[in-house]
Amino acid sequence: MIGSLVTAPANSPHLRKAGSRTVVSDLGGELGNGAEDGPMYSVIADELKIASMPISTAAIMPSPILLWRFKVLLFFIWGFICCKFGWDSVMRMSVDLRDLFLYEAFLYYNPLLLVTMMVWLWGINLWVFSQANVNYTKIFDLDQNHLTHREIWKCATWMTIIVPTSMTAYLYLYSHGEVSLAASQPVLLYAAVAMVLIFPFDIFYLSTRFYLLRTLWRIVFPLQAISFSDFFLADILTSMSKVFSDLERSVCRMVHRQVATIAWFEADSVCGSHSVAIPIVLVLPYLFRLFQCLRQYKDTGERNTLLNALKYSTAVPVIFLSALKYHVFPEKWTSFYRPLWLLSSVLNSLYSFYWDVTRDWDLSSFTRIFKFSKPSMVSSLLYARKWVYVWVIGSNLILRCTWTYKLSAHLRHNYLTVFAITALEMLRRFQWAFFRVENEWNKMNSKSNIQLSMTEIGNEEDKLLTSSDHHV
C-alpha cells in the first residue's frame, strides 16, 4: 500500500545496530563480509535505509551517491582552505625565520600526521583481509565488538580533518602575532588525543581502545606468554620509533613552555636536537621486541626466537653510535665511530631484510591474499602477478636500507627527508602486514587440518578395535 513501511526480514544484515559486528566463522572469514564491504558499502546501505522509509519520506531524501559526492566536495574545499591559509601564513614570515618556523610546526604535527596515515593503511589491510577470507578476528583474538575497516576509515577521516586544521590554526595565529594562542593549539590537540585514548566511558569505541591499551601494556611488560597481536603491534611500533621520538620532544617543549618561543633553537637545551632522550626513545621499541623474543624462547625453547632477538639487537648500535656524534670530538667521530655506524647499519638492514623474506613471509608459492571471494579490480591486478613479488622484495630491501637514515640522530636536521623516509617505512610495513598475517593464517589452517586428520585417524582406529572385539 502506498505510504506503508517496507519491512525487511528480522535476520537481515542491514538491520544490525550501529557498532555491532558480523558473525565470524572459525573456518573462514567474516560471514557476509564479501565485496559489499568496499568503500561504496555505506552508499548501498543508505539506499536500503531509504527503501525501508515511508515512500513520502524517501521521495524528499537526496540520493546517497549525491550525498557522498557532496561530502567529498566539502573535504576538498576544506583541504584547499587549509593549504591557502597555511601558505599565506608561512609567506608572512621573514625569510631567515621561515625555515625554523616550519621546522617547529612540523615537529609538533608530523607525528600525528604519520599516525593518521598508519590508521588509513590499517583500514586497507583489514579490507583486503575481509575480501580474501582471511579471518583476522581469529588471528588477533578479537571480540565481536572489534572495529571493521569502515569504522577504521571513519576514525582516520576525522583525524585527517582535525590534525591539519589545528596545524593551520597554529601557522595562522603565529604569523599574525597571536603567539600565546598559537602555542595552545598543539597542546590542546595532544591533550584531546590523550583524553580520547584513556576515556573510561563506553563511547568512542571503548572495547577497541581498551584492547589497544592492554596490548601496549603487554608489550612494555612482557610478563605473560606472547600472542600474535603482541608481537605484531610491537613490530609496527619499531617502524614508528621516529614518531615516538618526535612525540617526546614535542611533549618536552610543552612541559617546559618552549612552544612558539626561541628557546628551543638551542640544540643543547633540555629539549634540543642533541638531547640524550632522543636515542633512548628511538631504541625502546626495539628493546620491547627483543624482550618479547627472549620471553618466547623461555616459553617455547625455539632457537629461532634467539636469532630473531639478535636481529632487533642490531638496531641498538645504529642508534647510539649515531648519537655519539654530538658527544665526541669531530675527528674521533669521523675516524672511528662513523665507520662503525656504517658497518652496523649495513648489518641491521641486511639481517632484517633476510628475516622478512625467509621467516616472516612465506613466498614459496603465489600468495592467496589478493584472491578475493568476488571479482574485483584489485584482485585481478595483484593476484598471482610476478611483478607483485618482485616489487615487494625489491622495495623491502631498499626501504630497509633507507630506514637506517631515520634511526640516525645526526641526520635529523633534514626534517623533510626524514618525514618522507618515515612515511615510506610505514608503506613498507603496510605491505609487510599482508604477507605476515596471511602466513599466520596458513599456519593456523595447517594446524587445524593436522588436528582434524589425527581425530579422524583416531576414530577409524576405534572403529577397527570395536569391530575386532565383536568378531572375537
Tab-separated table of C-alpha atoms in Angstrom:
chain	number	residue	atom	x	y	z
A	1	MET	CA	0.000	0.000	0.000
A	2	ILE	CA	1.257	3.498	-0.816
A	3	GLY	CA	2.755	5.144	2.272
A	4	SER	CA	3.162	1.903	4.192
A	5	LEU	CA	6.502	0.748	5.564
A	6	VAL	CA	8.653	-1.645	3.617
A	7	THR	CA	9.938	-4.151	6.148
A	8	ALA	CA	12.907	-6.497	5.942
A	9	PRO	CA	13.390	-9.911	7.497
A	10	ALA	CA	14.438	-9.961	11.135
A	11	ASN	CA	17.729	-11.638	10.274
A	12	SER	CA	18.629	-9.114	7.581
A	13	PRO	CA	22.252	-7.953	7.884
A	14	HIS	CA	21.081	-4.426	7.147
A	15	LEU	CA	19.180	-4.290	10.443
A	16	ARG	CA	22.352	-4.543	12.546
A	17	LYS	CA	22.699	-1.827	15.131
A	18	ALA	CA	25.485	0.686	14.757
A	19	GLY	CA	28.671	-0.760	16.246
A	20	SER	CA	27.518	-4.387	16.041
A	21	ARG	CA	29.508	-6.921	14.051
A	22	THR	CA	29.003	-9.621	11.530
A	23	VAL	CA	29.101	-13.237	12.621
A	24	VAL	CA	32.594	-14.711	12.479
A	25	SER	CA	33.260	-18.275	11.420
A	26	ASP	CA	36.313	-20.159	12.679
A	27	LEU	CA	36.652	-21.883	9.316
A	28	GLY	CA	36.798	-18.775	7.179
A	29	GLY	CA	36.422	-15.022	7.198
A	30	GLU	CA	33.555	-12.897	8.351
A	31	LEU	CA	30.316	-14.253	7.065
A	32	GLY	CA	28.588	-11.778	4.794
A	33	ASN	CA	31.781	-9.759	4.565
A	34	GLY	CA	32.368	-10.018	0.840
A	35	ALA	CA	32.702	-7.469	-1.901
A	36	GLU	CA	29.917	-5.361	-0.407
A	37	ASP	CA	32.349	-4.276	2.318
A	38	GLY	CA	34.158	-1.980	-0.085
A	39	PRO	CA	34.191	1.810	0.081
A	40	MET	CA	30.746	2.016	-1.579
A	41	TYR	CA	29.085	-0.173	1.042
A	42	SER	CA	27.857	2.783	3.045
A	43	VAL	CA	26.192	4.199	-0.066
A	44	ILE	CA	24.339	0.911	-0.706
A	45	ALA	CA	23.338	0.702	2.954
A	46	ASP	CA	21.918	4.222	2.795
A	47	GLU	CA	19.844	3.222	-0.226
A	48	LEU	CA	18.413	0.267	1.695
A	49	LYS	CA	17.596	2.514	4.628
A	50	ILE	CA	15.730	4.856	2.325
A	51	ALA	CA	13.828	1.887	0.885
A	52	SER	CA	12.609	0.999	4.402
A	53	MET	CA	11.227	4.504	4.949
A	54	PRO	CA	7.737	5.595	4.018
A	55	ILE	CA	7.600	6.484	0.321
A	56	SER	CA	6.575	10.034	1.140
A	57	THR	CA	9.736	10.466	3.235
A	58	ALA	CA	12.034	8.692	0.779
A	59	ALA	CA	10.814	10.900	-2.040
A	60	ILE	CA	12.315	14.004	-0.444
A	61	MET	CA	15.596	12.352	0.590
A	62	PRO	CA	18.589	13.127	-1.657
A	63	SER	CA	20.418	10.313	-3.413
A	64	PRO	CA	23.108	8.616	-1.243
A	65	ILE	CA	25.579	8.905	-4.113
A	66	LEU	CA	24.820	12.623	-4.321
A	67	LEU	CA	25.416	12.962	-0.573
A	68	TRP	CA	28.704	11.064	-0.875
A	69	ARG	CA	29.885	13.334	-3.682
A	70	PHE	CA	28.855	16.384	-1.681
A	71	LYS	CA	30.937	15.191	1.285
A	72	VAL	CA	33.941	14.626	-0.976
A	73	LEU	CA	33.497	18.124	-2.412
A	74	LEU	CA	33.374	19.643	1.088
A	75	PHE	CA	36.511	17.666	2.017
A	76	PHE	CA	38.457	19.087	-0.938
A	77	ILE	CA	37.200	22.607	-0.246
A	78	TRP	CA	38.357	22.260	3.361
A	79	GLY	CA	41.757	20.981	2.179
A	80	PHE	CA	42.156	23.925	-0.199
A	81	ILE	CA	41.287	26.412	2.571
A	82	CYS	CA	43.842	24.849	4.943
A	83	CYS	CA	46.545	24.916	2.263
A	84	LYS	CA	45.744	28.522	1.320
A	85	PHE	CA	45.786	29.832	4.906
A	86	GLY	CA	48.882	27.794	5.742
A	87	TRP	CA	50.836	29.004	2.717
A	88	ASP	CA	49.878	32.649	3.286
A	89	SER	CA	50.898	32.348	6.931
A	90	VAL	CA	54.315	30.941	6.041
A	91	MET	CA	54.901	33.645	3.445
A	92	ARG	CA	54.255	36.344	6.086
A	93	MET	CA	57.352	35.227	7.977
A	94	SER	CA	60.759	36.700	7.211
A	95	VAL	CA	63.000	34.576	5.027
A	96	ASP	CA	65.600	33.942	7.751
A	97	LEU	CA	62.975	32.660	10.232
A	98	ARG	CA	60.740	30.844	7.787
A	99	ASP	CA	62.641	27.537	7.831
A	100	LEU	CA	62.877	27.471	11.632
A	101	PHE	CA	59.199	28.361	11.876
A	102	LEU	CA	58.254	25.438	9.606
A	103	TYR	CA	60.614	23.107	11.442
A	104	GLU	CA	58.929	23.790	14.778
A	105	ALA	CA	55.409	23.454	13.372
A	106	PHE	CA	56.438	20.259	11.618
A	107	LEU	CA	57.847	18.806	14.841
A	108	TYR	CA	54.526	19.138	16.676
A	109	TYR	CA	52.251	17.866	13.930
A	110	ASN	CA	54.201	15.349	11.854
A	111	PRO	CA	53.843	12.549	14.484
A	112	LEU	CA	50.048	12.776	14.412
A	113	LEU	CA	50.002	13.095	10.617
A	114	LEU	CA	52.021	9.880	10.348
A	115	VAL	CA	49.752	8.115	12.857
A	116	THR	CA	46.768	9.210	10.747
A	117	MET	CA	48.433	7.744	7.673
A	118	MET	CA	49.013	4.462	9.513
A	119	VAL	CA	45.335	4.277	10.519
A	120	TRP	CA	44.280	4.721	6.866
A	121	LEU	CA	46.674	1.957	5.785
A	122	TRP	CA	45.480	-0.390	8.527
A	123	GLY	CA	41.920	0.070	7.305
A	124	ILE	CA	43.053	-1.003	3.836
A	125	ASN	CA	44.756	-4.046	5.372
A	126	LEU	CA	41.523	-5.086	7.082
A	127	TRP	CA	39.510	-4.555	3.902
A	128	VAL	CA	41.821	-6.831	1.913
A	129	PHE	CA	41.736	-9.472	4.667
A	130	SER	CA	37.935	-9.469	4.634
A	131	GLN	CA	37.829	-9.747	0.830
A	132	ALA	CA	40.367	-12.603	0.817
A	133	ASN	CA	38.523	-14.527	3.579
A	134	VAL	CA	41.457	-14.219	5.981
A	135	ASN	CA	39.888	-14.476	9.421
A	136	TYR	CA	41.868	-11.710	11.104
A	137	THR	CA	39.454	-11.679	14.055
A	138	LYS	CA	40.638	-15.174	14.951
A	139	ILE	CA	44.297	-14.373	14.284
A	140	PHE	CA	44.272	-11.311	16.551
A	141	ASP	CA	41.814	-12.840	19.035
A	142	LEU	CA	39.290	-10.012	18.613
A	143	ASP	CA	35.823	-9.974	20.122
A	144	GLN	CA	32.599	-9.247	18.239
A	145	ASN	CA	32.884	-5.527	19.038
A	146	HIS	CA	36.088	-5.036	17.040
A	147	LEU	CA	36.251	-2.200	14.536
A	148	THR	CA	35.722	-3.057	10.901
A	149	HIS	CA	37.642	-1.379	8.104
A	150	ARG	CA	34.761	1.063	7.569
A	151	GLU	CA	34.952	2.258	11.170
A	152	ILE	CA	38.745	2.452	10.978
A	153	TRP	CA	38.377	4.687	7.924
A	154	LYS	CA	35.815	6.802	9.765
A	155	CYS	CA	38.330	7.402	12.575
A	156	ALA	CA	41.048	8.162	10.025
A	157	THR	CA	38.772	10.674	8.292
A	158	TRP	CA	38.216	12.626	11.490
A	159	MET	CA	41.941	12.540	12.244
A	160	THR	CA	42.647	13.799	8.724
A	161	ILE	CA	40.330	16.746	9.375
A	162	ILE	CA	41.328	17.646	12.928
A	163	VAL	CA	45.146	17.443	12.759
A	164	PRO	CA	45.669	19.666	9.657
A	165	THR	CA	43.048	22.117	10.954
A	166	SER	CA	44.973	22.511	14.214
A	167	MET	CA	48.223	22.910	12.264
A	168	THR	CA	46.675	25.593	10.051
A	169	ALA	CA	45.410	27.451	13.125
A	170	TYR	CA	48.904	27.301	14.632
A	171	LEU	CA	50.535	28.702	11.487
A	172	TYR	CA	47.923	31.437	11.084
A	173	LEU	CA	47.945	32.614	14.714
A	174	TYR	CA	51.730	32.548	14.994
A	175	SER	CA	52.272	34.519	11.796
A	176	HIS	CA	49.691	37.130	12.875
A	177	GLY	CA	51.335	37.766	16.249
A	178	GLU	CA	48.949	35.733	18.441
A	179	VAL	CA	51.806	33.711	19.926
A	180	SER	CA	50.041	32.557	23.105
A	181	LEU	CA	47.013	31.333	21.152
A	182	ALA	CA	49.276	29.627	18.638
A	183	ALA	CA	51.179	27.850	21.410
A	184	SER	CA	47.915	26.478	22.791
A	185	GLN	CA	46.962	24.701	19.544
A	186	PRO	CA	49.336	21.692	19.715
A	187	VAL	CA	48.853	21.479	23.482
A	188	LEU	CA	45.074	21.226	23.139
A	189	LEU	CA	45.394	18.698	20.328
A	190	TYR	CA	47.748	16.421	22.284
A	191	ALA	CA	45.548	16.687	25.381
A	192	ALA	CA	42.464	15.769	23.339
A	193	VAL	CA	44.182	12.719	21.851
A	194	ALA	CA	45.279	11.546	25.305
A	195	MET	CA	41.772	12.035	26.710
A	196	VAL	CA	40.155	10.079	23.874
A	197	LEU	CA	42.557	7.163	24.423
A	198	ILE	CA	42.026	6.875	28.194
A	199	PHE	CA	38.372	7.988	28.401
A	200	PRO	CA	36.804	5.364	30.708
A	201	PHE	CA	33.210	5.589	29.486
A	202	ASP	CA	31.542	3.436	26.826
A	203	ILE	CA	31.873	5.883	23.956
A	204	PHE	CA	34.494	6.298	21.235
A	205	TYR	CA	34.847	2.527	20.816
A	206	LEU	CA	35.710	1.682	24.428
A	207	SER	CA	36.416	-2.022	23.815
A	208	THR	CA	38.839	-1.244	20.975
A	209	ARG	CA	40.634	1.424	22.993
A	210	PHE	CA	40.918	-0.979	25.919
A	211	TYR	CA	42.277	-3.687	23.599
A	212	LEU	CA	44.907	-1.290	22.236
A	213	LEU	CA	45.993	-0.061	25.677
A	214	ARG	CA	46.082	-3.612	27.051
A	215	THR	CA	48.239	-4.775	24.143
A	216	LEU	CA	50.605	-1.823	24.635
A	217	TRP	CA	50.871	-2.747	28.322
A	218	ARG	CA	51.717	-6.347	27.408
A	219	ILE	CA	54.392	-5.074	25.005
A	220	VAL	CA	56.053	-2.864	27.600
A	221	PHE	CA	55.843	-5.546	30.304
A	222	PRO	CA	56.104	-8.997	28.627
A	223	LEU	CA	55.305	-10.913	31.813
A	224	GLN	CA	52.974	-13.361	30.061
A	225	ALA	CA	53.048	-15.611	27.008
A	226	ILE	CA	53.455	-13.549	23.837
A	227	SER	CA	50.458	-13.639	21.500
A	228	PHE	CA	50.449	-12.862	17.776
A	229	SER	CA	48.813	-9.470	18.338
A	230	ASP	CA	51.517	-8.605	20.899
A	231	PHE	CA	54.488	-9.015	18.613
A	232	PHE	CA	52.595	-7.844	15.505
A	233	LEU	CA	51.864	-4.471	17.115
A	234	ALA	CA	55.397	-4.358	18.549
A	235	ASP	CA	56.796	-4.780	15.028
A	236	ILE	CA	54.635	-1.885	13.849
A	237	LEU	CA	55.954	0.241	16.736
A	238	THR	CA	59.535	-0.323	15.535
A	239	SER	CA	58.525	1.312	12.262
A	240	MET	CA	57.127	4.247	14.258
A	241	SER	CA	60.142	4.838	16.508
A	242	LYS	CA	60.764	8.212	14.849
A	243	VAL	CA	57.157	9.157	15.622
A	244	PHE	CA	57.670	8.404	19.326
A	245	SER	CA	60.943	10.337	19.349
A	246	ASP	CA	59.232	13.440	17.952
A	247	LEU	CA	56.337	12.983	20.370
A	248	GLU	CA	58.819	13.000	23.255
A	249	ARG	CA	60.468	16.184	22.012
A	250	SER	CA	57.090	17.855	21.465
A	251	VAL	CA	55.781	16.971	24.922
A	252	CYS	CA	59.100	18.046	26.448
A	253	ARG	CA	58.765	21.511	24.894
A	254	MET	CA	55.168	21.773	26.014
A	255	VAL	CA	56.099	20.867	29.588
A	256	HIS	CA	58.979	23.372	29.601
A	257	ARG	CA	56.833	26.042	27.888
A	258	GLN	CA	59.056	26.249	24.833
A	259	VAL	CA	56.242	26.094	22.267
A	260	ALA	CA	56.324	29.060	19.869
A	261	THR	CA	59.439	30.503	21.538
A	262	ILE	CA	63.075	30.833	20.504
A	263	ALA	CA	64.312	28.784	23.480
A	264	TRP	CA	64.137	25.562	21.514
A	265	PHE	CA	66.595	26.903	18.901
A	266	GLU	CA	69.456	25.869	21.203
A	267	ALA	CA	70.446	22.337	20.202
A	268	ASP	CA	71.986	21.618	23.598
A	269	SER	CA	68.898	22.627	25.580
A	270	VAL	CA	66.919	20.087	27.591
A	271	CYS	CA	64.578	19.511	24.642
A	272	GLY	CA	67.060	20.237	21.869
A	273	SER	CA	68.159	18.055	18.975
A	274	HIS	CA	71.208	16.865	20.958
A	275	SER	CA	69.145	15.573	23.872
A	276	VAL	CA	70.077	12.172	25.314
A	277	ALA	CA	66.383	11.281	25.413
A	278	ILE	CA	66.232	11.071	21.598
A	279	PRO	CA	68.290	7.853	21.160
A	280	ILE	CA	66.695	6.355	24.273
A	281	VAL	CA	63.171	6.782	22.885
A	282	LEU	CA	64.294	5.581	19.438
A	283	VAL	CA	65.670	2.328	20.849
A	284	LEU	CA	62.747	1.498	23.148
A	285	PRO	CA	60.514	-0.243	20.518
A	286	TYR	CA	63.451	-2.476	19.543
A	287	LEU	CA	64.159	-3.338	23.164
A	288	PHE	CA	60.499	-4.206	23.730
A	289	ARG	CA	60.604	-6.551	20.746
A	290	LEU	CA	63.915	-8.008	21.934
A	291	PHE	CA	62.450	-8.842	25.351
A	292	GLN	CA	59.431	-10.426	23.664
A	293	CYS	CA	61.737	-12.770	21.745
A	294	LEU	CA	63.548	-13.723	24.950
A	295	ARG	CA	60.194	-14.385	26.612
A	296	GLN	CA	59.176	-16.601	23.666
A	297	TYR	CA	62.417	-18.558	23.998
A	298	LYS	CA	61.712	-19.070	27.695
A	299	ASP	CA	58.215	-20.380	26.902
A	300	THR	CA	58.935	-22.464	23.799
A	301	GLY	CA	62.662	-23.163	23.757
A	302	GLU	CA	62.826	-22.454	19.997
A	303	ARG	CA	66.242	-21.237	18.822
A	304	ASN	CA	64.686	-19.149	16.073
A	305	THR	CA	63.415	-16.749	18.720
A	306	LEU	CA	67.021	-16.110	19.816
A	307	LEU	CA	68.013	-15.387	16.220
A	308	ASN	CA	65.056	-13.004	15.999
A	309	ALA	CA	66.185	-11.306	19.217
A	310	LEU	CA	69.637	-10.890	17.658
A	311	LYS	CA	68.026	-9.109	14.711
A	312	TYR	CA	66.464	-6.461	16.964
A	313	SER	CA	69.672	-6.061	18.954
A	314	THR	CA	71.499	-4.959	15.777
A	315	ALA	CA	69.444	-1.727	15.798
A	316	VAL	CA	70.951	-0.648	19.141
A	317	PRO	CA	74.480	0.228	17.879
A	318	VAL	CA	72.994	2.033	14.846
A	319	ILE	CA	71.088	4.386	17.144
A	320	PHE	CA	73.699	5.040	19.824
A	321	LEU	CA	76.718	5.293	17.516
A	322	SER	CA	74.850	7.963	15.584
A	323	ALA	CA	74.012	9.857	18.782
A	324	LEU	CA	77.691	9.891	19.783
A	325	LYS	CA	78.415	12.470	17.080
A	326	TYR	CA	77.199	15.219	19.409
A	327	HIS	CA	79.181	13.991	22.403
A	328	VAL	CA	82.666	13.246	20.994
A	329	PHE	CA	85.276	15.241	19.132
A	330	PRO	CA	84.609	15.554	15.369
A	331	GLU	CA	87.923	13.843	14.497
A	332	LYS	CA	87.046	10.890	16.732
A	333	TRP	CA	83.609	10.595	15.126
A	334	THR	CA	84.983	10.701	11.569
A	335	SER	CA	87.879	8.310	12.077
A	336	PHE	CA	86.389	5.728	14.445
A	337	TYR	CA	82.674	5.946	15.240
A	338	ARG	CA	81.367	6.769	11.764
A	339	PRO	CA	82.808	3.600	10.133
A	340	LEU	CA	81.325	1.544	12.979
A	341	TRP	CA	77.967	3.226	12.415
A	342	LEU	CA	78.070	2.424	8.689
A	343	LEU	CA	79.003	-1.211	9.374
A	344	SER	CA	76.233	-1.661	11.952
A	345	SER	CA	73.729	-0.008	9.573
A	346	VAL	CA	74.519	-2.435	6.758
A	347	LEU	CA	74.333	-5.404	9.139
A	348	ASN	CA	70.962	-4.327	10.567
A	349	SER	CA	69.431	-3.660	7.125
A	350	LEU	CA	70.526	-6.938	5.526
A	351	TYR	CA	69.654	-9.065	8.562
A	352	SER	CA	66.189	-7.505	8.787
A	353	PHE	CA	65.607	-7.986	5.049
A	354	TYR	CA	66.652	-11.643	5.233
A	355	TRP	CA	64.300	-12.255	8.156
A	356	ASP	CA	61.347	-10.579	6.431
A	357	VAL	CA	61.607	-12.705	3.300
A	358	THR	CA	62.580	-16.078	4.795
A	359	ARG	CA	60.810	-16.096	8.180
A	360	ASP	CA	58.013	-13.526	8.420
A	361	TRP	CA	56.710	-14.245	4.912
A	362	ASP	CA	56.106	-17.444	3.000
A	363	LEU	CA	56.820	-16.699	-0.648
A	364	SER	CA	57.441	-20.314	-1.665
A	365	SER	CA	54.327	-20.087	-3.847
A	366	PHE	CA	51.949	-17.398	-5.037
A	367	THR	CA	50.117	-15.926	-2.095
A	368	ARG	CA	46.320	-16.072	-1.979
A	369	ILE	CA	45.984	-12.827	-0.044
A	370	PHE	CA	44.782	-10.949	-3.154
A	371	LYS	CA	42.435	-13.696	-4.333
A	372	PHE	CA	39.125	-12.122	-3.325
A	373	SER	CA	35.934	-14.059	-2.765
A	374	LYS	CA	34.252	-11.996	-5.511
A	375	PRO	CA	35.765	-10.470	-8.668
A	376	SER	CA	37.486	-7.147	-8.079
A	377	MET	CA	39.784	-4.809	-9.967
A	378	VAL	CA	42.308	-5.014	-7.124
A	379	SER	CA	42.236	-8.805	-7.180
A	380	SER	CA	42.703	-9.079	-10.949
A	381	LEU	CA	45.551	-6.566	-10.803
A	382	LEU	CA	47.522	-8.159	-7.954
A	383	TYR	CA	46.645	-11.831	-7.628
A	384	ALA	CA	49.284	-14.269	-8.979
A	385	ARG	CA	51.245	-11.465	-10.680
A	386	LYS	CA	55.019	-11.924	-10.645
A	387	TRP	CA	55.649	-8.200	-10.576
A	388	VAL	CA	53.946	-8.014	-7.171
A	389	TYR	CA	56.613	-10.238	-5.617
A	390	VAL	CA	59.461	-8.507	-7.431
A	391	TRP	CA	58.142	-5.184	-6.146
A	392	VAL	CA	57.606	-6.412	-2.581
A	393	ILE	CA	61.066	-7.962	-2.250
A	394	GLY	CA	62.879	-5.124	-4.042
A	395	SER	CA	61.115	-2.296	-2.219
A	396	ASN	CA	61.548	-4.081	1.104
A	397	LEU	CA	65.319	-4.255	0.572
A	398	ILE	CA	65.631	-0.603	-0.471
A	399	LEU	CA	63.417	0.712	2.323
A	400	ARG	CA	65.175	-1.440	4.899
A	401	CYS	CA	68.399	0.300	3.940
A	402	THR	CA	66.948	3.832	3.881
A	403	TRP	CA	65.221	3.195	7.219
A	404	THR	CA	68.655	3.406	8.853
A	405	TYR	CA	68.640	7.097	7.915
A	406	LYS	CA	65.727	7.662	10.238
A	407	LEU	CA	67.413	5.885	13.149
A	408	SER	CA	70.434	8.191	12.908
A	409	ALA	CA	70.189	11.181	15.230
A	410	HIS	CA	72.953	13.085	13.423
A	411	LEU	CA	70.799	13.238	10.258
A	412	ARG	CA	67.642	14.562	11.907
A	413	HIS	CA	68.145	18.174	10.762
A	414	ASN	CA	66.886	17.178	7.296
A	415	TYR	CA	63.350	17.007	8.669
A	416	LEU	CA	61.513	16.816	5.345
A	417	THR	CA	63.735	13.947	4.183
A	418	VAL	CA	63.277	12.130	7.471
A	419	PHE	CA	59.493	12.619	7.251
A	420	ALA	CA	59.421	11.181	3.718
A	421	ILE	CA	61.537	8.173	4.745
A	422	THR	CA	59.338	7.550	7.794
A	423	ALA	CA	56.243	7.632	5.571
A	424	LEU	CA	57.898	5.181	3.165
A	425	GLU	CA	58.763	2.896	6.075
A	426	MET	CA	55.096	2.849	7.057
A	427	LEU	CA	54.209	1.886	3.489
A	428	ARG	CA	56.763	-0.923	3.732
A	429	ARG	CA	55.193	-2.096	6.993
A	430	PHE	CA	51.758	-1.826	5.357
A	431	GLN	CA	52.707	-4.272	2.581
A	432	TRP	CA	54.613	-6.426	5.108
A	433	ALA	CA	51.379	-6.864	7.080
A	434	PHE	CA	49.596	-8.570	4.171
A	435	PHE	CA	52.076	-11.415	3.896
A	436	ARG	CA	52.758	-11.691	7.631
A	437	VAL	CA	49.082	-12.087	8.535
A	438	GLU	CA	48.433	-14.488	5.668
A	439	ASN	CA	51.426	-16.587	6.715
A	440	GLU	CA	49.993	-16.829	10.230
A	441	TRP	CA	46.553	-17.711	8.821
A	442	ASN	CA	48.066	-20.518	6.726
A	443	LYS	CA	49.860	-21.877	9.787
A	444	MET	CA	46.632	-21.876	11.791
A	445	ASN	CA	44.794	-23.694	8.994
A	446	SER	CA	47.596	-26.263	8.710
A	447	LYS	CA	47.428	-26.975	12.433
A	448	SER	CA	43.639	-27.303	12.244
A	449	ASN	CA	43.913	-29.725	9.309
A	450	ILE	CA	46.520	-31.827	11.135
A	451	GLN	CA	44.373	-31.975	14.262
A	452	LEU	CA	41.339	-32.892	12.170
A	453	SER	CA	43.293	-35.670	10.413
A	454	MET	CA	44.556	-37.040	13.731
A	455	THR	CA	40.996	-37.050	15.081
A	456	GLU	CA	39.734	-38.920	12.023
A	457	ILE	CA	42.568	-41.485	12.310
A	458	GLY	CA	41.751	-41.986	15.974
A	459	ASN	CA	38.075	-42.544	15.159
A	460	GLU	CA	38.972	-45.096	12.473
A	461	GLU	CA	41.227	-46.963	14.907
A	462	ASP	CA	38.441	-47.053	17.488
A	463	LYS	CA	36.035	-48.480	14.891
A	464	LEU	CA	38.545	-51.169	13.889
A	465	LEU	CA	39.173	-52.152	17.519
A	466	THR	CA	35.435	-52.302	18.199
A	467	SER	CA	34.919	-54.439	15.099
A	468	SER	CA	37.740	-56.812	16.106
A	469	ASP	CA	36.323	-57.247	19.603
A	470	HIS	CA	32.925	-58.044	18.149
A	471	HIS	CA	34.266	-60.818	15.866
A	472	VAL	CA	36.273	-62.349	18.693
